[in-house]
Amino acid sequence: MKPNTGKYVQQLRAIKVTINKEYVLAFVAVILGLLAGAALMLLTGNNPVSGYYYLFRGGLMNVERVGNTLATATPLIFTGLSVAFAFRTGLFNIGASGQMLIGGLFATAVGLTLDWPKPLLLPVMVFAALVGGGLWAALPGWLKARFNVHEVVATIMMNWIAYWTVFYTVPRYFKGPFLETESQRIPYNASLKLNSLTSLFGGSYINLGIFIALLFVLIAAVILERTTLGYELKAVGFNRHAAESAGISVNKNIILSMTIAGALAGLGGATFYVGYASNMQIGVLPSHGFDGIAVALLGANTPLGVLGASVFFGLLHTGKGFMNAMTRIPPEIADTVMATIIYFAATSIMVERVWTRWRAKRGGVR
Amino acid sequence: MWLVFVQIFPYAVTYTIPLLITALGGLFSERSGIVNIGLEGLMVIGMFTSALVIYTLEPVYPGTAVWFGLMAAVIAGSLFSLLHAFACITLNANQVISGIAINMIAGALTTYLARNITGSGNILIVHSLSRKTIPVLSQIPLVGRLFFTQTYATTWVVLAILALSSFVLYKTVFGLRLRACGEHPHAADSAGINVYLIRYIGVMLSGALAGLGGAIVIVTYSGEFSGTASGLGFLALAALIFGQWKPAGILAATFFFGIASTVANVSQVIPALAVIPGIILKTSPYILTLFALVLSSKFSQVPKALGEPYDKGKR
């Protein structure tokens, strides 16, 4: 045994402790968000206990609902992974919504153009979505690497370019038979929905996307934790200058990280537009991109954390309709809770300060 | 072509004004050093507040309810922006994440409240602001027709605020201090300026003006609150960057965006305009902003301390 093994073990412990702390802070943010939601329900004359009861029941009460929760979580897992992946390289991907739209557009275009058998068509569609989203994010990555254009602004611009691209492309080339504002319906052989899976979950929206998502949670975790690529990406995120002097090409890794992030979001687009939904609506920038930021933040930017947080958000999204039907509480309470959770996650330093002060008062040792 | 231009000009102005005032709000925040991508959400707050106040007061004060609505939006916007200011300035939180949270809270919370009030989640106002022609000035050849016919009173209010902001920013002590906080907060601090206070004021001004921007959308061309500003806040952010964080630049950028959007919207009615595809017109603001960012990467006008939390202990 090498003499410095003890040091490594110590370092490992330190890493474990910091991750634990991040999960604790995320948990506190969730609790505070739920409390804020409860306060809002009280203020508007509603009963928060029954509100939350029906909210959670609505997402869990039978296999169909559970299926819907998973189906709603699927695109969130992808956008969450996308944001988390870029974040590990020190990049902020606000453009997951746009990348999702382009991924969805590519998948839809392939699905409506080719009339191939399902097992052959689906991989091509999914790959098209991956390429579309990846390319859409590669541009801001390149702008960042080459011209030092801030990726936050660049990806926001790319979101709206994607929005208008879909707005004009879908009616022009893939117009549905009834409305100007939506594409044709995706035929069954081009849909990620599987009859046997749908009936297993009592007719829910669940589709093959969830399995692709689980696969990519695993892939992302392996890339980040077990490969040289992941090590280099994280090294750039920790300290650009140190990485540079260690011979890691910062610019290459920035472009690569954004491209992978975009590809993940593009896959999310496929699972949403040709999985969960059955056609593409124009004039909507999907909220998943921003929810993805929340999910990544709550999941401490780790693939497993993202998975957990996505399922939680999926649960809230699925339960809100049921809650609205059973009580008189508007469904937007769920969105308010989620938004408040992000705010509390962003300001978690406040919790940390209170915690430290409390510990100091008790005379405890940190 | 001139005739077409005269025809669409009032619509372009109507579309420009809310963008202009919102981008101007963003300017105050960003020149003080705080990134504000919450403009979209602050606009939604302004839209909700103005629609609600006007909806409530319309039966009582049919003529003046609109103005009460505008004022309420200014107050609500500045109060709501305190959330962003508190997170970014007092807690040194990530300004981008806080901005996103602001956008999400604003959209969800206002729709939640609107549903509690009206049931549908939309708030419709009956009496919008009406277009007026200014008596004497409208008789001036060319200019009179263009600028002084069919104008909203809010347009003049906004232009007055723009002129005043320009003056405040470049000719007053407060403006100098605000810019100093965005460029070099430590230097500002050692000169005895309260960086935190100045930044709080900057963010609150952005909230007030973005709230006003949202309210102007309601009282001029929209007439209805529906829970979203449909990306106008992000367009204003693009204008702020394309205009290089300067009042005159913002005016030019927003007017250009206004023209482009109007041409795209009316191109089906006016055949002369249909030659340019809508997709190019609608995406041009964002593409141009990307180009502006690339070009300005060498000689950028971006406030130097933008996005960095101010830490007294760091030198």
XYZ file of C-alpha atoms in Angstrom, chain B residues 110-232:
123
model
C -49.534 35.684 -11.235
C -51.424 32.979 -13.127
C -52.251 31.303 -9.815
C -53.612 34.561 -8.403
C -55.437 35.428 -11.625
C -57.178 32.060 -11.585
C -58.268 32.666 -8.011
C -59.718 36.011 -9.084
C -61.258 35.419 -12.512
C -61.347 31.638 -12.803
C -59.853 31.508 -16.299
C -56.446 32.911 -15.422
C -56.843 35.752 -17.917
C -57.744 39.298 -16.929
C -59.407 41.348 -19.609
C -59.563 45.129 -19.458
C -62.358 46.905 -21.279
C -60.943 50.368 -21.848
C -57.469 50.465 -23.269
C -55.584 53.668 -23.799
C -56.718 55.420 -26.980
C -54.505 56.837 -29.711
C -54.471 60.630 -29.888
C -53.380 63.136 -32.471
C -51.521 66.126 -31.127
C -53.274 69.273 -32.477
C -50.669 71.735 -33.773
C -47.579 69.577 -34.143
C -49.346 67.063 -36.358
C -49.653 69.764 -39.040
C -45.886 69.845 -39.636
C -45.191 68.291 -43.037
C -43.710 64.746 -43.026
C -42.660 64.707 -39.373
C -46.073 65.677 -38.076
C -47.790 62.802 -39.820
C -45.166 60.341 -38.601
C -44.617 61.339 -34.998
C -47.629 63.315 -33.854
C -50.641 61.462 -35.201
C -52.061 58.291 -33.689
C -49.779 58.342 -30.652
C -50.319 56.944 -27.194
C -49.674 59.183 -24.200
C -47.486 56.409 -22.765
C -45.113 56.790 -25.722
C -44.350 60.343 -24.631
C -44.003 59.297 -21.004
C -41.468 56.653 -21.987
C -39.491 59.000 -24.210
C -39.404 61.515 -21.351
C -38.115 58.799 -19.004
C -35.481 57.899 -21.589
C -34.259 61.502 -21.789
C -34.296 61.810 -18.019
C -32.412 58.518 -17.612
C -29.759 59.653 -20.058
C -29.325 62.823 -18.044
C -29.254 60.989 -14.713
C -26.782 58.422 -15.959
C -24.239 60.794 -17.456
C -24.765 64.161 -15.781
C -25.556 63.496 -12.149
C -23.636 62.248 -9.140
C -25.969 59.299 -8.793
C -25.346 58.245 -12.406
C -21.607 58.406 -11.941
C -21.847 56.318 -8.793
C -24.101 53.774 -10.473
C -21.674 53.355 -13.355
C -18.731 53.165 -10.952
C -20.395 50.274 -9.110
C -20.730 48.387 -12.366
C -17.187 49.052 -13.510
C -15.122 48.875 -10.369
C -17.080 48.439 -7.145
C -13.967 48.334 -4.961
C -12.832 51.707 -6.234
C -16.346 53.034 -5.708
C -16.357 51.658 -2.178
C -13.039 53.248 -1.285
C -14.437 56.559 -2.529
C -17.124 56.229 0.144
C -19.956 54.990 -2.042
C -22.326 52.413 -0.568
C -22.097 49.779 -3.325
C -24.898 47.676 -1.857
C -27.317 50.601 -1.689
C -26.549 51.780 -5.238
C -27.018 48.267 -6.578
C -30.317 47.898 -4.696
C -31.499 51.119 -6.335
C -30.310 49.906 -9.744
C -32.216 46.635 -9.470
C -35.347 48.338 -8.118
C -35.300 50.809 -11.007
C -35.100 47.873 -13.389
C -38.116 46.340 -11.679
C -40.069 49.599 -11.825
C -39.355 50.212 -15.507
C -39.873 46.585 -16.579
C -43.161 46.630 -14.651
C -44.117 49.787 -16.541
C -43.130 48.070 -19.790
C -45.442 45.160 -19.041
C -48.266 47.505 -18.096
C -47.845 49.466 -21.343
C -48.280 46.231 -23.302
C -51.591 45.729 -21.482
C -52.972 49.260 -21.917
C -51.902 49.674 -25.546
C -51.986 46.665 -27.840
C -52.759 43.586 -25.762
C -55.651 44.495 -23.478
C -55.487 41.192 -21.672
C -53.264 39.520 -19.081
C -52.587 35.907 -19.972
C -49.714 34.891 -17.715
C -46.836 35.486 -20.110
C -44.850 38.276 -21.720
C -44.145 35.985 -24.708
C -40.411 36.591 -24.694
C -40.560 40.404 -24.745
